PDB file of C-alpha atoms in Angstrom:
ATOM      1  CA  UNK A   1      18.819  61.272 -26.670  1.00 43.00           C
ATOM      2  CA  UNK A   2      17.629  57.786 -26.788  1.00 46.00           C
ATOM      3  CA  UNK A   3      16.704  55.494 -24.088  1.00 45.00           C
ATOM      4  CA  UNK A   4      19.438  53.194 -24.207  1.00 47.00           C
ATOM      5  CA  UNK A   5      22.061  56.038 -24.011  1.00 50.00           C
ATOM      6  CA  UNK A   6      20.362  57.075 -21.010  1.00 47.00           C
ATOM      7  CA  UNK A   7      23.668  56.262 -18.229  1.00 51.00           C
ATOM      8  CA  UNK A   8      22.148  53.424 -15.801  1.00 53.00           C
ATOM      9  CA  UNK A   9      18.438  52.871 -17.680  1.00 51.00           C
ATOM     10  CA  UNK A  10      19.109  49.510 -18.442  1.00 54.00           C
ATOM     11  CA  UNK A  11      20.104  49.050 -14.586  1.00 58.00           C
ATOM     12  CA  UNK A  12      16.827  50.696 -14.017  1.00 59.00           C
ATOM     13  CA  UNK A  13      14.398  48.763 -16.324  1.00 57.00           C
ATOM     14  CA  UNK A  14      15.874  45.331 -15.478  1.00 63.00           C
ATOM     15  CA  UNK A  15      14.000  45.288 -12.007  1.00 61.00           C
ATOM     16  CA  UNK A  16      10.701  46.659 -13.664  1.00 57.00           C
ATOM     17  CA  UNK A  17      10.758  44.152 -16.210  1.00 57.00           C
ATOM     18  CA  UNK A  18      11.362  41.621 -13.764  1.00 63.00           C
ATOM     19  CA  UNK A  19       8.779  42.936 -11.464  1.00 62.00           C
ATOM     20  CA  UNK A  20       6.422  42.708 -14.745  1.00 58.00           C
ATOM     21  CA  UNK A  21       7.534  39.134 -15.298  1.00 60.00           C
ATOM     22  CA  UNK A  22       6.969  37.996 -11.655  1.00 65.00           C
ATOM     23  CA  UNK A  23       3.481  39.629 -11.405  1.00 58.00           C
ATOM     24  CA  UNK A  24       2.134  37.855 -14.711  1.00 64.00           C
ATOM     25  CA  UNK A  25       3.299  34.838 -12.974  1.00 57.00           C
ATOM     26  CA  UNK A  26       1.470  35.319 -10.031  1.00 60.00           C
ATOM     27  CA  UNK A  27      -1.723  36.020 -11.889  1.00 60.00           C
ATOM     28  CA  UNK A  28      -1.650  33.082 -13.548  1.00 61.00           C
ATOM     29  CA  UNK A  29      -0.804  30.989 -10.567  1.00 54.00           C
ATOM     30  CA  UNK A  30      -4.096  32.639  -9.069  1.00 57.00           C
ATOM     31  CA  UNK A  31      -5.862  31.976 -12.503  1.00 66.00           C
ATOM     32  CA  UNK A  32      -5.475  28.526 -12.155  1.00 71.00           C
ATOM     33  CA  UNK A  33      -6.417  28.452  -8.705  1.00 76.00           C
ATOM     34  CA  UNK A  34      -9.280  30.064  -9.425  1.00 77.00           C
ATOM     35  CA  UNK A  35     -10.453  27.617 -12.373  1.00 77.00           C
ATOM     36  CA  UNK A  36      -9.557  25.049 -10.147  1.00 79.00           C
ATOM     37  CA  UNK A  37     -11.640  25.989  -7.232  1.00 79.00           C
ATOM     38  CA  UNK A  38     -14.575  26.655  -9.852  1.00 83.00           C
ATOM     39  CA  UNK A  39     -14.179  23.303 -11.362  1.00 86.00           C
ATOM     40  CA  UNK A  40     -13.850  21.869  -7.667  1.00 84.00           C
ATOM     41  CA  UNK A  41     -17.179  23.683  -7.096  1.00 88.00           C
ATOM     42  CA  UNK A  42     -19.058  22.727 -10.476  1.00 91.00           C
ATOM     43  CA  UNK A  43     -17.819  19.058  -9.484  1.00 91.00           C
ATOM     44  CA  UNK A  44     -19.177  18.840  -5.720  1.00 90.00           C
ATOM     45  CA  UNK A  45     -22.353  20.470  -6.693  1.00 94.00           C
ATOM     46  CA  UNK A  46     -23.062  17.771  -9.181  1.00 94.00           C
ATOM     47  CA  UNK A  47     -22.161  15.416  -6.529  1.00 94.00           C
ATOM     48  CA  UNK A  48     -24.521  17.113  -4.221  1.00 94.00           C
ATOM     49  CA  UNK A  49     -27.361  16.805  -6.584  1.00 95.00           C
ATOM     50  CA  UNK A  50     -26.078  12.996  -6.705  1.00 95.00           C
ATOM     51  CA  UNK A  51     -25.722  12.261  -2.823  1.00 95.00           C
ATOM     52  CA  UNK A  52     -29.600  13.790  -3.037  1.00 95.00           C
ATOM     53  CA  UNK A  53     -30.623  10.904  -4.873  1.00 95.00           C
ATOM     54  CA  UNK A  54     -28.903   8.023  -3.903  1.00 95.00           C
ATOM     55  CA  UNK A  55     -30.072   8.865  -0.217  1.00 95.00           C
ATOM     56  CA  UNK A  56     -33.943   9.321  -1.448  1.00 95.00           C
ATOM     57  CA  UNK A  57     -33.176   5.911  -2.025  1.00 93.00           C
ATOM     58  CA  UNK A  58     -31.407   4.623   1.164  1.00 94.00           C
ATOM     59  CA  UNK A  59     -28.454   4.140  -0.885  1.00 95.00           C
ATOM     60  CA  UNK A  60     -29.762   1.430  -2.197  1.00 93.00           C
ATOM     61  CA  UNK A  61     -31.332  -0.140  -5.667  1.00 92.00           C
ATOM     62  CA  UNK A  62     -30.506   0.629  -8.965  1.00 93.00           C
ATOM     63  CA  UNK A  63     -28.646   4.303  -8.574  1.00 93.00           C
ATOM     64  CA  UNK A  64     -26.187   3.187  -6.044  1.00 93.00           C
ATOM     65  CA  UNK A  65     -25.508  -0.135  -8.187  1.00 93.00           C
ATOM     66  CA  UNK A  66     -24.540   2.646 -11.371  1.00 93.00           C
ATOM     67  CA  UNK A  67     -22.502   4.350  -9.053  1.00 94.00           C
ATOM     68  CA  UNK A  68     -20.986   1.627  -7.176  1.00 94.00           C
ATOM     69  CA  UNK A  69     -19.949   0.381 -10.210  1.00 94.00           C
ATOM     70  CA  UNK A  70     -18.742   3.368 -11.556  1.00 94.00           C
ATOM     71  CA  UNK A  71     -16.398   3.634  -8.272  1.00 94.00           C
ATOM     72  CA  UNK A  72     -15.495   0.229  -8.961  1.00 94.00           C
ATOM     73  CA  UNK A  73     -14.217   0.571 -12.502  1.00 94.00           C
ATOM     74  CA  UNK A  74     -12.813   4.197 -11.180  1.00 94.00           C
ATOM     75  CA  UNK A  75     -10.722   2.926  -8.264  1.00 94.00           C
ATOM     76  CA  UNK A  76      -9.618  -0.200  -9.620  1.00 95.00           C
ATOM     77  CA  UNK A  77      -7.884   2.124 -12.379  1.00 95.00           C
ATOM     78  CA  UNK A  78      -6.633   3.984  -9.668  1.00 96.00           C
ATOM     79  CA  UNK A  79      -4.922   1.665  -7.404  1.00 95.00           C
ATOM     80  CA  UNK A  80      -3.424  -0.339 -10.749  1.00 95.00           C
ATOM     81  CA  UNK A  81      -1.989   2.937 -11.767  1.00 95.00           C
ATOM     82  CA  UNK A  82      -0.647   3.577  -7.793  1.00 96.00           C
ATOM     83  CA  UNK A  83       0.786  -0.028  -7.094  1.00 95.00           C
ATOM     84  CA  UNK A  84       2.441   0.477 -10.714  1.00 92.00           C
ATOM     85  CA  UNK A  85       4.688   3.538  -9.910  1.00 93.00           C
ATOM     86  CA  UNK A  86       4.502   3.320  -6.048  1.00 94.00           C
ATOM     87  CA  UNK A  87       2.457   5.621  -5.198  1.00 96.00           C
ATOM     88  CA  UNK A  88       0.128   3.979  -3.130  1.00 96.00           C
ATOM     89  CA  UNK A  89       2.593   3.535  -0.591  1.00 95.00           C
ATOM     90  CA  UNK A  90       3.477   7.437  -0.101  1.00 96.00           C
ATOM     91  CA  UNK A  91       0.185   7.666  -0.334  1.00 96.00           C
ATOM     92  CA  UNK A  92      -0.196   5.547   3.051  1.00 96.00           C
ATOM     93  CA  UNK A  93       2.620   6.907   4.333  1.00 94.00           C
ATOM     94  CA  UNK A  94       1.399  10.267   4.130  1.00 95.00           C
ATOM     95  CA  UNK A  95      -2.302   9.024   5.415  1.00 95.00           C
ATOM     96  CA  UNK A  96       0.013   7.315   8.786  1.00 95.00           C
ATOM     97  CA  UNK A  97      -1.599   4.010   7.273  1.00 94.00           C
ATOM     98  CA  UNK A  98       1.451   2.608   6.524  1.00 91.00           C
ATOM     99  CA  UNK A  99       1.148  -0.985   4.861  1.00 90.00           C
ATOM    100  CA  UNK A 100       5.095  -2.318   4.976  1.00 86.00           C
ATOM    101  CA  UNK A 101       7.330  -1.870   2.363  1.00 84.00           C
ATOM    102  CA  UNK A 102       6.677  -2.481  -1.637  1.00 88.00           C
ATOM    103  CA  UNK A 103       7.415  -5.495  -3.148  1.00 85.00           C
ATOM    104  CA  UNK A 104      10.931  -4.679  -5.306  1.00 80.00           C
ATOM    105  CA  UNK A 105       9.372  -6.203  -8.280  1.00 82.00           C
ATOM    106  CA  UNK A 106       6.097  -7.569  -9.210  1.00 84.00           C
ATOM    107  CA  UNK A 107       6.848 -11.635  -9.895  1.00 77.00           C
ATOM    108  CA  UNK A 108       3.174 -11.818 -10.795  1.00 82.00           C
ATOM    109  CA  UNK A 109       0.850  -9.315 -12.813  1.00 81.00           C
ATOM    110  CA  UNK A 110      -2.360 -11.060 -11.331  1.00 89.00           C
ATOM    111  CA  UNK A 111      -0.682 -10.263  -7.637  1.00 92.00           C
ATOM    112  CA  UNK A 112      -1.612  -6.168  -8.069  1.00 92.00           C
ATOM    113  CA  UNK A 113      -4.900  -7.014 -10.167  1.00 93.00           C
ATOM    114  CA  UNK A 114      -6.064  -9.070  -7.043  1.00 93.00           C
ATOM    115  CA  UNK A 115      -5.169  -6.391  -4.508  1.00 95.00           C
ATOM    116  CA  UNK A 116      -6.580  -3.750  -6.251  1.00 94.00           C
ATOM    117  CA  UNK A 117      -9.761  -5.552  -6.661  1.00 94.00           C
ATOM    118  CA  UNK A 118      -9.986  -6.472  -2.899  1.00 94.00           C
ATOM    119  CA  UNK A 119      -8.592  -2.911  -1.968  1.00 95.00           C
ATOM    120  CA  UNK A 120     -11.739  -1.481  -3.895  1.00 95.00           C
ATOM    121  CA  UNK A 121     -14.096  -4.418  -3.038  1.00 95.00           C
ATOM    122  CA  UNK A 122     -13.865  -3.105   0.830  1.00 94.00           C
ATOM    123  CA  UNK A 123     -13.295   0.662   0.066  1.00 95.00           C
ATOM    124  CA  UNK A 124     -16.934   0.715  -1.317  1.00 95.00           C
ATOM    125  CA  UNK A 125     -18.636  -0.832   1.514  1.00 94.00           C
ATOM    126  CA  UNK A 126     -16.452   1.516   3.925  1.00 95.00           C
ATOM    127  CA  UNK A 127     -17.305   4.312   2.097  1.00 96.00           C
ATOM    128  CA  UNK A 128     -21.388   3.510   1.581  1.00 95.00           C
ATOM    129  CA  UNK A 129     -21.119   3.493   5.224  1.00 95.00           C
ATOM    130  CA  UNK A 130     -19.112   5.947   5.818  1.00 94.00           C
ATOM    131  CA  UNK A 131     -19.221   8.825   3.886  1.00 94.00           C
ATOM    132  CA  UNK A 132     -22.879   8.248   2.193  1.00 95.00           C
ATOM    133  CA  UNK A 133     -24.875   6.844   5.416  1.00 95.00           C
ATOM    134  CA  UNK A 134     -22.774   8.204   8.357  1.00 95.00           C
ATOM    135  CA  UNK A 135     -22.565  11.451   6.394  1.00 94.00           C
ATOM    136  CA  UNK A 136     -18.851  11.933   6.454  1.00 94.00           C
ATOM    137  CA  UNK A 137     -19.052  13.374   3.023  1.00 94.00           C
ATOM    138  CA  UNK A 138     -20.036  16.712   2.704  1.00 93.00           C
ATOM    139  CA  UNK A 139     -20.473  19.576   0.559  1.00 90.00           C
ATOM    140  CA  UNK A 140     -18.448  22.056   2.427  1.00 92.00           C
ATOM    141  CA  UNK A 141     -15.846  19.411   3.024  1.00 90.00           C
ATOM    142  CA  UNK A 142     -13.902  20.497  -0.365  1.00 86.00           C
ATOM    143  CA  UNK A 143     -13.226  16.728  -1.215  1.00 92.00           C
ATOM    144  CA  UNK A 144     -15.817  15.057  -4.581  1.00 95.00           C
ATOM    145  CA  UNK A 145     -17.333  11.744  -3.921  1.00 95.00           C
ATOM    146  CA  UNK A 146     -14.529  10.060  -5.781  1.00 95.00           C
ATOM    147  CA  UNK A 147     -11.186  11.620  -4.100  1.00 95.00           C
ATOM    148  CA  UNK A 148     -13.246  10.634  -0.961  1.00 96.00           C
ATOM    149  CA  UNK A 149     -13.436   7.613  -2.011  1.00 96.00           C
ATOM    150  CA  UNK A 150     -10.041   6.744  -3.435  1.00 96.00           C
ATOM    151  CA  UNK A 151      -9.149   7.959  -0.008  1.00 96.00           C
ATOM    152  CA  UNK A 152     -10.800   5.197   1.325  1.00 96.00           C
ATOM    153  CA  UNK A 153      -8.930   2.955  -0.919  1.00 97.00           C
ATOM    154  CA  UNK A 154      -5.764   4.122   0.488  1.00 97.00           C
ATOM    155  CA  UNK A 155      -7.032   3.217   4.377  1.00 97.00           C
ATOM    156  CA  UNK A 156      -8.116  -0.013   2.921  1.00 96.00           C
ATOM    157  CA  UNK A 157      -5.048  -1.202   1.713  1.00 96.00           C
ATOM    158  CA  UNK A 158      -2.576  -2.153   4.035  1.00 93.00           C
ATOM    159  CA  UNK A 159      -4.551  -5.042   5.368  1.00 92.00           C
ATOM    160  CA  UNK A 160      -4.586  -6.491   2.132  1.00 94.00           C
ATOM    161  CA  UNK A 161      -1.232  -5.493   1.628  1.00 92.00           C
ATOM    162  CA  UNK A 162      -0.110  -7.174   4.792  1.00 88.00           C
ATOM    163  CA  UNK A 163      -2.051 -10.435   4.511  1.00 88.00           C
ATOM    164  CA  UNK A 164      -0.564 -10.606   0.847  1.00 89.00           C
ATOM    165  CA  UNK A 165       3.155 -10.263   1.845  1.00 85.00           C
ATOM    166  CA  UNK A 166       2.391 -12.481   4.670  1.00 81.00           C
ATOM    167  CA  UNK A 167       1.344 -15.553   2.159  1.00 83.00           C
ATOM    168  CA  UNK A 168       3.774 -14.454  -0.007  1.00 81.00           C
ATOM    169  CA  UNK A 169       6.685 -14.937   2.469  1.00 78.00           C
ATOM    170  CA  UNK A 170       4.879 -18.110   4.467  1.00 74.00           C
ATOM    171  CA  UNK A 171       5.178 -20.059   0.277  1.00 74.00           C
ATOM    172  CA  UNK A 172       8.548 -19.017  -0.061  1.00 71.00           C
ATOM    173  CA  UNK A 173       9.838 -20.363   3.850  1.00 68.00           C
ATOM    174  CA  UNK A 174       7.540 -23.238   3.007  1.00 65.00           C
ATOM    175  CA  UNK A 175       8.772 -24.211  -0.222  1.00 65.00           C
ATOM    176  CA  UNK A 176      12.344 -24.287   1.368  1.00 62.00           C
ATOM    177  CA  UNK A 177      11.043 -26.503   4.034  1.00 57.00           C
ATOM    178  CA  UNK A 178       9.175 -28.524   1.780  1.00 55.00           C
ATOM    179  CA  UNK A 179       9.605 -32.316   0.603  1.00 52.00           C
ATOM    180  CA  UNK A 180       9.905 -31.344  -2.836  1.00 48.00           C
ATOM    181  CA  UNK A 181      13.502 -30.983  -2.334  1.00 45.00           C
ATOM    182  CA  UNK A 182      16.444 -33.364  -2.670  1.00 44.00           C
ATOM    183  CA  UNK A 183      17.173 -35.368   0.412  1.00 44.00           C
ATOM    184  CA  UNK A 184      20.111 -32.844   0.978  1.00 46.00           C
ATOM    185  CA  UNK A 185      19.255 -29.950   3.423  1.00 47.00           C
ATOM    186  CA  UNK A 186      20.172 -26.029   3.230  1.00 48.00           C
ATOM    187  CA  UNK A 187      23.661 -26.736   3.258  1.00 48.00           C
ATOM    188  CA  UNK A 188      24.486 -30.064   2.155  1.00 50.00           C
ATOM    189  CA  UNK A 189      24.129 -32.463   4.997  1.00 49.00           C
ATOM    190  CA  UNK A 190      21.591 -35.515   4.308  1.00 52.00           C
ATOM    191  CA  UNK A 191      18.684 -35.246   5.863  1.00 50.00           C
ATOM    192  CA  UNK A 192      16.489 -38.742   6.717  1.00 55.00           C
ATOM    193  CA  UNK A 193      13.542 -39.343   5.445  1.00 55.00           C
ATOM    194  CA  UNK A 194      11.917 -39.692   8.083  1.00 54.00           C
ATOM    195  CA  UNK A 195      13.440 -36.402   9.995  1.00 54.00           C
ATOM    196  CA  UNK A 196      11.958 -34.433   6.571  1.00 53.00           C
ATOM    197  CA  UNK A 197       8.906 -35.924   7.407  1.00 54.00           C
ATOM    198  CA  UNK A 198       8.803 -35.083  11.056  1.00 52.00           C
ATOM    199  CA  UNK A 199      10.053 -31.580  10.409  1.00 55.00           C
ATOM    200  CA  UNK A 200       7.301 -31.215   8.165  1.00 56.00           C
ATOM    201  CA  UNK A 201       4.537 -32.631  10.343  1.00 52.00           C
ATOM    202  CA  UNK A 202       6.097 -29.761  13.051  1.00 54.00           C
ATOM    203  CA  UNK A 203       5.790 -27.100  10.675  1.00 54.00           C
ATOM    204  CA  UNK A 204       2.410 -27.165   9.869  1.00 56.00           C
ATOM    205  CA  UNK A 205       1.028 -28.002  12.614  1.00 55.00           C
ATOM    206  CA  UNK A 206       2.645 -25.209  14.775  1.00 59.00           C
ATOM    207  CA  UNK A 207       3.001 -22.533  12.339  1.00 61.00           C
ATOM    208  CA  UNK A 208      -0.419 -21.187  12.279  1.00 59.00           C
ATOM    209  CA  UNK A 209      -0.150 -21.260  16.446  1.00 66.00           C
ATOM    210  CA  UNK A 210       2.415 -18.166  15.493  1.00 72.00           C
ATOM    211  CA  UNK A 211       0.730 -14.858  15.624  1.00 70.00           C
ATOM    212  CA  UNK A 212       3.949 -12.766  14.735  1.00 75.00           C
ATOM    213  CA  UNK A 213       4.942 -12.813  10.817  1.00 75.00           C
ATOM    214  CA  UNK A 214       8.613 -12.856  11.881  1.00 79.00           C
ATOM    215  CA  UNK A 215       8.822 -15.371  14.303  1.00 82.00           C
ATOM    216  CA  UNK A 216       6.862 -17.553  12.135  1.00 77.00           C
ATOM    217  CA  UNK A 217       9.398 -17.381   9.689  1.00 79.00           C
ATOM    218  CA  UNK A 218      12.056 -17.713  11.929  1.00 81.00           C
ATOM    219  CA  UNK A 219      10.977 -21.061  12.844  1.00 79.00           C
ATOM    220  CA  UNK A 220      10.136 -22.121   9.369  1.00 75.00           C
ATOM    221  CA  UNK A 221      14.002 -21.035   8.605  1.00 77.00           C
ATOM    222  CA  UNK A 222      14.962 -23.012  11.392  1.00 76.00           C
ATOM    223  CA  UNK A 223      13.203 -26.299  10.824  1.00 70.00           C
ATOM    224  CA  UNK A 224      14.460 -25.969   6.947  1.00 67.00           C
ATOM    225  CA  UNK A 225      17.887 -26.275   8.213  1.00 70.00           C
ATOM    226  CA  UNK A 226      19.200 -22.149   7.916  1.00 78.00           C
ATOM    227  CA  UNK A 227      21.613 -21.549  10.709  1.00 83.00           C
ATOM    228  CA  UNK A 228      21.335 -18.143  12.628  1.00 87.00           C
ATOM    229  CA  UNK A 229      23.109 -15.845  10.796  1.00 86.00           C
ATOM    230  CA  UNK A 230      21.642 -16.858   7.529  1.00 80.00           C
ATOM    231  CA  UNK A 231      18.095 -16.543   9.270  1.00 83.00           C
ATOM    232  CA  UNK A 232      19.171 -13.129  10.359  1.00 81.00           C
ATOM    233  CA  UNK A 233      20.216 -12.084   7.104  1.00 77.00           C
ATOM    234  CA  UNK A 234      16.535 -13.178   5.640  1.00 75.00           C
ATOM    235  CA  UNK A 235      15.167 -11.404   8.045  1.00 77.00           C
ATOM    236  CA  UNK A 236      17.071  -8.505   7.923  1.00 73.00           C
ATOM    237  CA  UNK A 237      18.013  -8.963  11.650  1.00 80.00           C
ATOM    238  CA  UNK A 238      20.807  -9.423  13.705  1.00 87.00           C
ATOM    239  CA  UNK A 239      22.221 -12.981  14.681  1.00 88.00           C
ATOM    240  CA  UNK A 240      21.791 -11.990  17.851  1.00 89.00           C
ATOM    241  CA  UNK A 241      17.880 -10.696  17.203  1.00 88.00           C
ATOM    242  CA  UNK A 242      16.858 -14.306  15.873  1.00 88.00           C
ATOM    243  CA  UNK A 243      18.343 -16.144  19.134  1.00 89.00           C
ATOM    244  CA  UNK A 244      16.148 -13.871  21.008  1.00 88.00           C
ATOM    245  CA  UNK A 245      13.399 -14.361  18.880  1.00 86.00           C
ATOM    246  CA  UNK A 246      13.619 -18.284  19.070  1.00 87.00           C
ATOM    247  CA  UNK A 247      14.105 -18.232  23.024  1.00 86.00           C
ATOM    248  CA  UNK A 248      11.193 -16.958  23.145  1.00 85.00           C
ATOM    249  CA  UNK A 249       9.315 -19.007  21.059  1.00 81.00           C
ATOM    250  CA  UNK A 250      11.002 -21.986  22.425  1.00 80.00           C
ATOM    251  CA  UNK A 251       9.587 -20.835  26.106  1.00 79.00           C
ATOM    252  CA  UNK A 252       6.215 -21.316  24.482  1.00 72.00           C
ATOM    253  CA  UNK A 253       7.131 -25.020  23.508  1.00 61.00           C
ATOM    254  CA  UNK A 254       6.809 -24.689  19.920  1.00 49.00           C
ATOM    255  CA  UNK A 255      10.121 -24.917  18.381  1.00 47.00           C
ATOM    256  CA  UNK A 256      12.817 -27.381  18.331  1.00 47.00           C
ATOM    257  CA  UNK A 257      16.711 -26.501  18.927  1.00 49.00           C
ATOM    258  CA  UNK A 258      18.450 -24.224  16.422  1.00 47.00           C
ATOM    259  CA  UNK A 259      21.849 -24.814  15.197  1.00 48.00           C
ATOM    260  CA  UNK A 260      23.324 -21.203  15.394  1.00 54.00           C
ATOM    261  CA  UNK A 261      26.635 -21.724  13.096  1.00 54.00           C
ATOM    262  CA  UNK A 262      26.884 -22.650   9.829  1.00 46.00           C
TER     263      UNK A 262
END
C-alpha cells in the first residue's frame, strides 16, 4: 500500500513537516545571530586595537583628527538620513531625550544640513570626553565606537533642536508684528504709525526678558494685534490658557492689555 492511502498519514505528516519548517527557521534566526555577534566582535576588536592608539596619543594629534573626521563625515550622514524620515525623533524618544515635536515639513533644505552639522559638531567633543577620555566606551560594553557615538548624536540633539524651533517660531511672531506690513493690523483695523512704532519698540525690548518660549509668543501675538482665541489656537491652547498665561506676565510688568474677542 502506498503512503498516501495510508487512512490519516497526511493528518500525521502535516505537523512533522511543519515542525521541520519551524526548526529550519529557528536555525537560521540563530545563524544570523551568530554572524552578527561575530561581526559585532570582529568590529569592537578592531576598535579596541583603535582606542589603543588614539589614547597612546592622549587623543590627540594626527590619529584622532582621521578619526574625528571620519565620525564627522559618518554622523553627519547619519543624522541627514534620521531628520529625513523621522527617525531621530523616536530615536530621542526612546533615549527619554525628547527634543519637541518634528517640523511637518522642511521649508528649508539648509535648516537639517545646519542641525546635523551642529548636532555632530558637539557629539564629537561629548564623546572625546566621554567615551574615549572618561572611558565610557568599552570593549565588553557590546556597543562599536561609532553606534556609541551616533548615540551621542541623539543626546545632542534636542538642544539644537529646541533653540532652532525657538528662532524659527520668534521670525514667524516677529514678522507678523513687524513694520513691513500694511498700516492695517491682524484684522483690519488701522493701526497709527506711531502705535506700530511703539509696539515695536515694546517688543524687542521685552521679548528677550521672556524665558518661556510660549509666553514669549503669546505676547508677540498680542502686541501684533491676535485676539485670545486666535492666540490660543497658534498656540494650540485654550482661550482660557493664554489669559492665564498673559496675567501672569502682565504681573511681571511686561505686557500691555490684551483684547480677548475678536
Amino acid at each position: 500500500m502506498r503512503h498516501a492511502d495510508v487512512p490519516g498519514a497526511t493528518t500525521r505528516v502535516r505537523p512533522l513537516v511543519e515542525s521541520l519548517a519551524e526548526a529550519e527557521a529557528d536555525e537560521e534566526f540563530f545563524d544570523d545571530q551568530a554572524l552578527r555577534a561575530a561581526e559585532s566582535l570582529r568590529q569592537r576588536e578592531s576598535d579596541l586595537v583603535l582606542y589603543n592608539e588614539l589614547a597612546l596619543e592622549g587623543f590627540e594629534g594626527r590619529a584622532w583628527d582621521r578619526f574625528a573626521y571620519e565620525l564627522a563625515r559618518y554622523g553627519y550622514a547619519v543624522m541627514m538620513a534620521w531628520l529625513k524620515s523621522g527617525e531621530l525623533f523616536a530615536q530621542c524618544k526612546a533615549k527619554n531625550c525628547w527634543p519637541g515635536s518634528p517640523p511637518e515639513r522642511w521649508d528649508d533644505p539648509d535648516d537639517r544640513a545646519g542641525l546635523a552639522g551642529d548636532t555632530v559638531t558637539t557629539a564629537i567633543a561629548a564623546f572625546k570626553e566621554r567615551a574615549l577620555i572618561a572611558g565610557g566606551w568599552t570593549f565588553d560594553g557590546g556597543a562599536s565606537l561609532k553606534t556609541y557615538f551616533i548615540g551621542r548624536c541623539v543626546f545632542a540633539f534636542p538642544n539644537h533642536y529646541r533653540k532652532w524651533a525657538t528662532e524659527q517660531l520668534n521670525a514667524r511672531l516677529v514678522r507678523a508684528a513687524g513694520p513691513d506690513t500694511d498700516s492695517r493690523g491682524h484684522d483690519g483695523y488701522v493701526v497709527d504709525p506711531a502705535e506700530r512704532a511703539l509696539t515695536k519698540l515694546r517688543i524687542t525690548a521685552g521679548i528677550a526678558a521672556i524665558p518661556d518660549e510660549r509666553t514669549r509668543a503669546a505676547v508677540i501675538l498680542q502686541e501684533a494685534g491676535y485676539t485670545y482665541p486666535e492666540i490660543a489656537e497658534l498656540l494650540d491652547v485654550t482661550p482660557k490658557a493664554v489669559d492665564g498665561i498673559l496675567q501672569r506676565q502682565r504681573t511681571r510688568g511686561q505686557t500691555s492689555p490684551a483684547r480677548r474677542t475678536s
